[in-house]
XYZ file of C-alpha atoms in Angstrom:
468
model
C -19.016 6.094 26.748
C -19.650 3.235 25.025
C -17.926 0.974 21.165
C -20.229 3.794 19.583
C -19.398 6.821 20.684
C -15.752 5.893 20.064
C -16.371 4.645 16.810
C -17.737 7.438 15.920
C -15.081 9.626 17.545
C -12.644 7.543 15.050
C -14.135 7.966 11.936
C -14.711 11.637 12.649
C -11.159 12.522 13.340
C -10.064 10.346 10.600
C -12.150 11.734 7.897
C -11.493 15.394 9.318
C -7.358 14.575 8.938
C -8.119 12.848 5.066
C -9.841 15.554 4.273
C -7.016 17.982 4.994
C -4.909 16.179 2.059
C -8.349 15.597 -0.137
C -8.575 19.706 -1.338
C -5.326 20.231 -1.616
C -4.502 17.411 -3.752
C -7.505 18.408 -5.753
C -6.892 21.757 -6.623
C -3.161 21.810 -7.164
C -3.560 18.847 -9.798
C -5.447 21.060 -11.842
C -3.266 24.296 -11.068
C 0.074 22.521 -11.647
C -1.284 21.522 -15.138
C -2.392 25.244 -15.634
C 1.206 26.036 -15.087
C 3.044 23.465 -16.749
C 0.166 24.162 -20.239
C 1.215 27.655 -20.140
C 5.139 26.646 -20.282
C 4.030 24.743 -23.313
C 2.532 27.392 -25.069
C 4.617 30.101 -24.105
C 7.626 28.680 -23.397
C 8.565 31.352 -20.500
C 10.732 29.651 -18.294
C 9.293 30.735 -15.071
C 6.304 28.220 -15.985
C 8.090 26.052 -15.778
C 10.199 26.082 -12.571
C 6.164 27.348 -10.987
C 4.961 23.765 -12.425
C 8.169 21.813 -10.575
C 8.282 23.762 -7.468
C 4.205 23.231 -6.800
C 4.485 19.734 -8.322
C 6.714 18.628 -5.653
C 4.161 19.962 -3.120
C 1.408 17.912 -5.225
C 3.371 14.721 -4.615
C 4.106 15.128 -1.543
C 0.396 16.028 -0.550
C -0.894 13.300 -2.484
C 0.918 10.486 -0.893
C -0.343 11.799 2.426
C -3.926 11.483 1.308
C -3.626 7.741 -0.458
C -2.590 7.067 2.862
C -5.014 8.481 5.545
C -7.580 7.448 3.080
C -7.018 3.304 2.719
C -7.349 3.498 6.679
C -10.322 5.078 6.763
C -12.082 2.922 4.330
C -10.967 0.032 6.533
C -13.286 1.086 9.246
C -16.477 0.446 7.147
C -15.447 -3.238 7.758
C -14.141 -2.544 11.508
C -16.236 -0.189 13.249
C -19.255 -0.177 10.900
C -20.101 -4.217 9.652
C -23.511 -3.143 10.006
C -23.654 -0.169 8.225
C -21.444 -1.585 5.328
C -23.748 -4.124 5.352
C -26.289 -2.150 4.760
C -25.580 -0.247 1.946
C -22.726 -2.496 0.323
C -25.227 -3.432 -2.437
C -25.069 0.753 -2.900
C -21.952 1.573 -2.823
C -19.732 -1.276 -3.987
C -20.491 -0.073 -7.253
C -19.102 3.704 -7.370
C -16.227 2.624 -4.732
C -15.069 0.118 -7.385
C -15.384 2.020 -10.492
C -13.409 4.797 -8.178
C -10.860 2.403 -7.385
C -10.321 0.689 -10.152
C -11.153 4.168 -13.173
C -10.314 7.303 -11.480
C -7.852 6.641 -8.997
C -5.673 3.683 -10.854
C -6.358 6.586 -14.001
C -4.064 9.643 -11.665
C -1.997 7.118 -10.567
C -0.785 5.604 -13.630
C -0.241 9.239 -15.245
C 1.267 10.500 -12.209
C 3.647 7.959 -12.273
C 4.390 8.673 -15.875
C 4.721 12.778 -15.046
C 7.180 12.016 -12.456
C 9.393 9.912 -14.530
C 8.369 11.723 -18.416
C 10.317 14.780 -17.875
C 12.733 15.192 -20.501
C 11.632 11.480 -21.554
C 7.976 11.602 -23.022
C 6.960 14.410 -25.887
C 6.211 17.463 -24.184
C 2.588 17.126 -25.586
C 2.195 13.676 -24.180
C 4.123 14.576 -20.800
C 1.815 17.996 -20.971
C -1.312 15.345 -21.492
C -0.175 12.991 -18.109
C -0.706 15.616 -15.850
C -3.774 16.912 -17.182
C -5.288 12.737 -17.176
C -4.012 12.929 -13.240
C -6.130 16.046 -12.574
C -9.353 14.441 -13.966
C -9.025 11.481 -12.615
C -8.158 13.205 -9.620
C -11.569 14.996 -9.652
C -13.506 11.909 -11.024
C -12.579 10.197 -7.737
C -14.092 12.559 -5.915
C -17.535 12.523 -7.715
C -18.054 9.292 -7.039
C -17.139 9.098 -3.674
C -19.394 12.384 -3.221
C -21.544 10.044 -5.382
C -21.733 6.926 -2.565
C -22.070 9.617 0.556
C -25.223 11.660 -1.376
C -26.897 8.496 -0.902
C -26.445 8.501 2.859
C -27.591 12.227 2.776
C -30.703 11.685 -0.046
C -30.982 7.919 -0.424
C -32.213 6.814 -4.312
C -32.259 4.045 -6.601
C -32.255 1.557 -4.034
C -34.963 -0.512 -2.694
C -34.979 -2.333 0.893
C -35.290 -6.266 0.830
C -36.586 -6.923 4.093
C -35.829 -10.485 4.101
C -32.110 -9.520 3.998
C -32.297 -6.063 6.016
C -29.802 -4.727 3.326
C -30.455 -1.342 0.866
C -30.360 -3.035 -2.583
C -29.623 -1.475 -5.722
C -32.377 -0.938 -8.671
C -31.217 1.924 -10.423
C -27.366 2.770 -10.620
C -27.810 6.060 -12.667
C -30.337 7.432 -10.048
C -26.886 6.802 -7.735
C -24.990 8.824 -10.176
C -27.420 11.210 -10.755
C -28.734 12.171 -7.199
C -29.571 15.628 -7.092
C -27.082 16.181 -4.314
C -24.265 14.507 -5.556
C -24.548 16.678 -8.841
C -24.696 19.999 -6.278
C -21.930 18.959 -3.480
C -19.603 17.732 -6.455
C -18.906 21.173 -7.758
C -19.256 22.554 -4.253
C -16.591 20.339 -3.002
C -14.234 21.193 -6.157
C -14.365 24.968 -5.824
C -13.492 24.432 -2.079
C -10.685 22.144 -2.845
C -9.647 25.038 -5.562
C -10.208 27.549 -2.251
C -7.681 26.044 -0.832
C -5.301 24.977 -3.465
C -5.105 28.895 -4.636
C -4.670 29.962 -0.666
C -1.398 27.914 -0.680
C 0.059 29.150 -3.790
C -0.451 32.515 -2.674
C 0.765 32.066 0.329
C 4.065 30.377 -0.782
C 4.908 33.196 -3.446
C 4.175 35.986 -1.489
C 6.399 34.758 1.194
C 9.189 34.453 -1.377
C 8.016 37.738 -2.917
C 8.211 39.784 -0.303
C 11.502 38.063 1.443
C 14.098 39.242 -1.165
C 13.610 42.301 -3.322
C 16.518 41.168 -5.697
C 15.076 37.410 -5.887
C 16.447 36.460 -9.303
C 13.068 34.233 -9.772
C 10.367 37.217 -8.564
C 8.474 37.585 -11.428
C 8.195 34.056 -10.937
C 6.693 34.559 -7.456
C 4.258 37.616 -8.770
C 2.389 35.422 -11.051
C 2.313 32.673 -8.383
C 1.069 35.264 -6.212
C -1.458 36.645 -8.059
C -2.277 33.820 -9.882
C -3.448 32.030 -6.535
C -5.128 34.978 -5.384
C -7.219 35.059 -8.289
C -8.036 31.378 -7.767
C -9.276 31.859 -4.762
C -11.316 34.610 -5.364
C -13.164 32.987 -8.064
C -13.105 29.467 -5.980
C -14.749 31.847 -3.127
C -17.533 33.102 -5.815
C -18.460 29.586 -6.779
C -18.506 28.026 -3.501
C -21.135 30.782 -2.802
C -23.101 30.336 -5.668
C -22.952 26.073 -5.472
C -23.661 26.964 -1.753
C -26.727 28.692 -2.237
C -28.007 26.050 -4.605
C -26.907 23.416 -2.189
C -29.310 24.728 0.296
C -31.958 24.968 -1.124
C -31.814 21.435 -2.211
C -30.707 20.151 1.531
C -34.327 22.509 2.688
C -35.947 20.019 0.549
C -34.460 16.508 1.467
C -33.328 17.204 4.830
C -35.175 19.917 6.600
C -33.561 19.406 9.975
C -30.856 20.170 8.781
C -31.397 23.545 7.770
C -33.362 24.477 10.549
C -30.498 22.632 12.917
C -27.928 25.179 11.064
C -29.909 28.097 12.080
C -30.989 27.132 14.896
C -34.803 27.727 14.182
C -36.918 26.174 16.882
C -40.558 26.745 15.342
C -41.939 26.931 11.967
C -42.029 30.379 10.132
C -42.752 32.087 7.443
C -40.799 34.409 6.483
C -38.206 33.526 8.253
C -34.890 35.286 9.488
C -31.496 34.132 9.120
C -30.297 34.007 12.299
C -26.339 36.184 12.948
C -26.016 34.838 16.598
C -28.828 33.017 18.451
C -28.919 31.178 22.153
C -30.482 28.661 22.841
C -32.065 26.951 25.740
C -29.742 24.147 27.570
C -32.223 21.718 26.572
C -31.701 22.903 23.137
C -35.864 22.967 22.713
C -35.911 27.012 22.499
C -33.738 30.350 21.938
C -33.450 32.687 24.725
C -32.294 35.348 22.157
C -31.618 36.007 18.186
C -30.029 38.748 16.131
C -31.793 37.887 12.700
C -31.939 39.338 8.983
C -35.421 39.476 8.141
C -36.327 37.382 5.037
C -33.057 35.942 4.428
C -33.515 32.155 5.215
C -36.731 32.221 3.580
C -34.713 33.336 0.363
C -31.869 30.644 1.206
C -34.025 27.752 1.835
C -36.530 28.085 -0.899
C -35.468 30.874 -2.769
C -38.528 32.884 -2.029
C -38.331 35.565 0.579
C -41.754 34.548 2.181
C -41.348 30.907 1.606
C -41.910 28.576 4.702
C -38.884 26.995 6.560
C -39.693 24.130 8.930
C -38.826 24.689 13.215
C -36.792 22.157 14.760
C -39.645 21.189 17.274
C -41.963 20.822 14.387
C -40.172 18.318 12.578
C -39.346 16.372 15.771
C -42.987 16.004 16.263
C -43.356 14.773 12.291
C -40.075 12.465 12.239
C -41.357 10.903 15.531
C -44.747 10.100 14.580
C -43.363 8.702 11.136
C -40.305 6.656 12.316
C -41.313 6.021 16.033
C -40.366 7.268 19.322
C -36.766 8.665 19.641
C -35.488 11.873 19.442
C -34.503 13.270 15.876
C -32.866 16.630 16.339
C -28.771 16.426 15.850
C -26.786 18.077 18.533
C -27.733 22.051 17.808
C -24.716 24.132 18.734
C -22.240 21.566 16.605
C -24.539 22.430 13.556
C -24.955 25.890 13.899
C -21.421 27.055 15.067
C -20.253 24.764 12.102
C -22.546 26.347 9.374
C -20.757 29.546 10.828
C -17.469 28.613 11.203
C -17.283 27.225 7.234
C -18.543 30.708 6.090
C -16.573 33.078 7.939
C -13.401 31.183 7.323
C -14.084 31.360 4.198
C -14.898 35.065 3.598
C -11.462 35.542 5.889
C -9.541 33.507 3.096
C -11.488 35.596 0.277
C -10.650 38.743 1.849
C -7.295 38.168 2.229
C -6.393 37.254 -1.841
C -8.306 40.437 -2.103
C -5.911 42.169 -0.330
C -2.949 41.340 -1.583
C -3.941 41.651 -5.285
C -4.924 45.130 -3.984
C -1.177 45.615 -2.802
C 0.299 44.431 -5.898
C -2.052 46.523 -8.159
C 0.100 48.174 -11.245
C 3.261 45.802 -10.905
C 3.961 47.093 -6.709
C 5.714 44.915 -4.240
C 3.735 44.448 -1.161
C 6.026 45.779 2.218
C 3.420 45.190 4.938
C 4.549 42.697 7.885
C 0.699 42.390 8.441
C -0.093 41.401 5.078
C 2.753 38.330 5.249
C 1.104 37.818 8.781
C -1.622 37.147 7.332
C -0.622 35.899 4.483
C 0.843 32.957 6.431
C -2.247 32.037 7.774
C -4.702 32.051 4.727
C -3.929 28.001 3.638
C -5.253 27.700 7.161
C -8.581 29.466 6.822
C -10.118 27.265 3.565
C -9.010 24.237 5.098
C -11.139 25.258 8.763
C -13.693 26.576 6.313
C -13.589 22.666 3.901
C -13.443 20.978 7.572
C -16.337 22.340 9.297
C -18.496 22.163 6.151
C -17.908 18.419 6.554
C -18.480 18.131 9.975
C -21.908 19.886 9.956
C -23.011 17.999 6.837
C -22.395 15.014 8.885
C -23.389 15.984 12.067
C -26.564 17.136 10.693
C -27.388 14.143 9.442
C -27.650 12.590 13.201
C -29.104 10.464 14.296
C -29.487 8.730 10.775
C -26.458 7.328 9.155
C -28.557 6.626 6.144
C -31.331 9.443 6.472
C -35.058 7.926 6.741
C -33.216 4.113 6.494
C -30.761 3.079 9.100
C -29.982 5.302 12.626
C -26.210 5.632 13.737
C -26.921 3.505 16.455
C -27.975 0.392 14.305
C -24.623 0.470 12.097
C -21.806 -0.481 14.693
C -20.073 -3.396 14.429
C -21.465 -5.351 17.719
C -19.415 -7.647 18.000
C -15.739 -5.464 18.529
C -15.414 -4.054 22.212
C -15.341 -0.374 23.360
C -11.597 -1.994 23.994
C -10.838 -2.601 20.653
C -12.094 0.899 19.344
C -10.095 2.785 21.991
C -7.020 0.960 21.296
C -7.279 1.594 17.631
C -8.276 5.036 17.585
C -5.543 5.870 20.271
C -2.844 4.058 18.131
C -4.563 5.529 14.961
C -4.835 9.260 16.449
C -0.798 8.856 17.362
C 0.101 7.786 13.885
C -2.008 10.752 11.851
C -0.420 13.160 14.869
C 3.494 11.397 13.507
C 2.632 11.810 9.446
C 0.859 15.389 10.132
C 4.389 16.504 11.423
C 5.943 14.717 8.271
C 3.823 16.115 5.599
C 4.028 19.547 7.367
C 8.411 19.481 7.522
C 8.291 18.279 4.025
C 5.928 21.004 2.677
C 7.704 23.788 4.406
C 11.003 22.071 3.529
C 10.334 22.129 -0.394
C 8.459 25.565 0.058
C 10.989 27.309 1.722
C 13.205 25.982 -1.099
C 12.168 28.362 -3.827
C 11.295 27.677 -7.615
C 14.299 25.088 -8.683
C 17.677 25.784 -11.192
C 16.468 24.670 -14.480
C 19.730 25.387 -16.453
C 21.026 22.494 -18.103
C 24.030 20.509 -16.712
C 26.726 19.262 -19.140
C 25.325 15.607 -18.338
C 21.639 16.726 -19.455
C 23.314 16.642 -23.024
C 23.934 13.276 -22.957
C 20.336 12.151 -23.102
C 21.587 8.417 -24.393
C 23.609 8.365 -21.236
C 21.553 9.149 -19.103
C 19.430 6.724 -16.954
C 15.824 6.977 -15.512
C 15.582 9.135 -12.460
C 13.297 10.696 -10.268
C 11.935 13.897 -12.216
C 13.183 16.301 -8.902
């Protein structure tokens, strides 16, 4: 083991842990400004007490994420001087307008939907959380924005007398095909898992008390999540398929990585369970659907999908001697893992809207069982997308420009790394036990009492305070 393996090791597990905050955060801006816009039109109290009980879950998720994530931009300058480097020219420009647009944009109105209640017009309050949801999901585009590059690398050219990646065209940046694919990808699994923890949370109130004063509160919650993710299921499908196709054509290993295809064919099979060879050069045996990867790759059943060995051959004889091929059973059991977690998730809202068909109460212990699980499943399924989109990118950290290898910082110590990472890993292991007391904490609490209190009459009186 040596400073890059660990560094790597680092900004895996970091990125992994963000990006447990990242969906969540994502989807429930948007959801609690559903909520709160049909209070406002409707004026049906339970709307209200939804949009306070999941806002407080919002917050709470949302400081957990600004944190995680300033660390983990730190280690572009830490672990990865080289690399950052590299592409700074790139990506200083969507990281700033990031910074200093999107997330200074959710921010700001955040700040002024905590303090507006009962302060601001209840259009302009109404308008601060919808400005925090977009800028919410503009951050996220152009982050997606800076890591397309590393996937499909445009707009740039490569100044050899520097060594750095230098930027010519800033809208070809924007405008990579794969950013404008994995942004909407990324959103509908952020809204997969946004929906999975609303539905959880009502149903477990639901079904807890049958004379809950607040359950038609928890039925729409209930439903209302498991319709979310049902649709968020559908397009994550749909943007998945597209994305595919599109990753066939700029990163063919890849593909042929995720299904573990060895050699060149045409048609070819999408592969339900394969193993492979120790060496990882060959499969010993396949269970396949005939056609099917053909149709996902290129969207032609008999269209050609490049072999694994094939493009080892191609990427050695255009880049040099080296070996090319990411680390097969991380790439395949991930592609896997993603989809069948979920389909699990999907399955599940299906069956409890199927329980609560024509106004019933679900009863089945297996169904809250399950029930309890399902914010677990999107988030395994949001996780392991991640980690084989990066780890089948290896060994390139900018594909076709810069290998892993070359973008460690060489001058910190396989000392240094492991000392950070272990104190790192033990902090993110202290705040994951936080941010999961708190959730259940405020979850377990139920919708809040919003009858007025004789001092709520007093509005003069009254000073600033914390909306909760």
């Amino acid at each position: 083991m040596d400073a890059l393996d660990v560094a790597r090791w680092q900004f895996g597990v970091t990125t992994v842990y963000h990006f447990l905050f990242v969906p969540l955060t994502i989807g429930l801006s948007v959801l609690v400004a559903i909520l709160q816009t049909r209070w406002h039109r409707t004026g049906d109290e339970k709307y209200l007490k939804l949009t306070k009980f999941y806002g407080k879950l919002f917050l709470i998720n949302f400081a957990m994420g600004v944190v995680t994530g300033i660390v983990q931009e730190f280690q572009f300058g830490m672990n990865w001087s080289d690399y950052s480097r590299f592409v700074g020219d790139i990506f200083g420009a969507p990281l700033a307008i990031e910074a200093l647009v999107a997330f200074f944009l959710e921010s700001t109105f955040i700040g002024l939907w905590i303090f507006g209640w009962d302060r601001l017009p209840p259009r302009l309050h109404l308008a601060s959380i919808w400005a925090a949801a977009i800028g919410t999901n503009l951050s996220a585009y152009f982050i997606l924005a800076a890591n397309s590059f590393m996937q499909n690398p445009v707009g740039y050219r490569f100044n050899p007398d520097t060594g750095r990646a230098e930027l010519t065209d800033f809208v070809a940046v924007l405008t990579n095909k794969v950013a404008l694919i994995t942004f909407p990808h990324t959103l509908a699994g952020a809204f997969l898992v946004a929906g999975a923890l609303v539905t959880t949370v009502g149903l477990w109130h639901l079904m807890r008390r049958r004379d809950n004063p607040d359950t038609d509160a928890y039925r729409h919650a209930t439903r209302f999540g498991a319709w979310v993710v049902l649709i968020s299921a559908t397009l994550v499908v749909l943007t998945g398929d597209i994305q595919g196709k599109i990753m066939t054509q700029v990163q063919p290993m890849k593909m042929a990585a995720a299904e573990g295809l060895y050699t060149t064919e045409s048609p070819a099979s999408f592969s339900v369970l394969t193993v492979g060879s120790l060496d990882g050069n060959r499969e010993i045996f396949a269970l396949k659907i005939p056609y099917l990867l053909s149709y996902l790759g290129t969207g032609d059943p008999n269209g050609t999908v490049h072999g694994i060995n094939d493009l080892q051959a191609q990427y050695a004889s255009q880049y040099g001697p080296g070996s090319y091929t990411p680390i097969i059973p991380v790439t395949y059991w991930s592609f896997r893992f993603m989809i069948g977690f979920g389909l699990a998730a999907a399955a599940v809202a299906l069956l409890i809207l199927w329980t609560q068909r024509k106004g019933r109460t679900p009863t089945n212990r297996w169904l809250l069982r399950a029930g309890l699980i399902m914010p677990v499943l999107p988030l395994l399924a949001n996780s392991f997308g991640w980690i084989f989109t990066e780890m089948g990118r290896q060994p390139w950290i900018v594909f076709g420009e810069m290998l892993t290898r070359d973008g460690v910082s060489r001058s910190v110590s396989l000392t240094e790394v492991l000392t950070s990472f272990t104190a790192f890993t033990l902090i993110y292991a202290t705040l994951a036990v936080i941010e999961f007391k708190l959730l259940l904490r405020y979850a377990r609490a139920g919708v809040p009492d919003i009858t007025p209190t004789p001092d709520d009459t007093d509005d003069a009186e009254r000073p600033l305070a914390f909306a909760y």
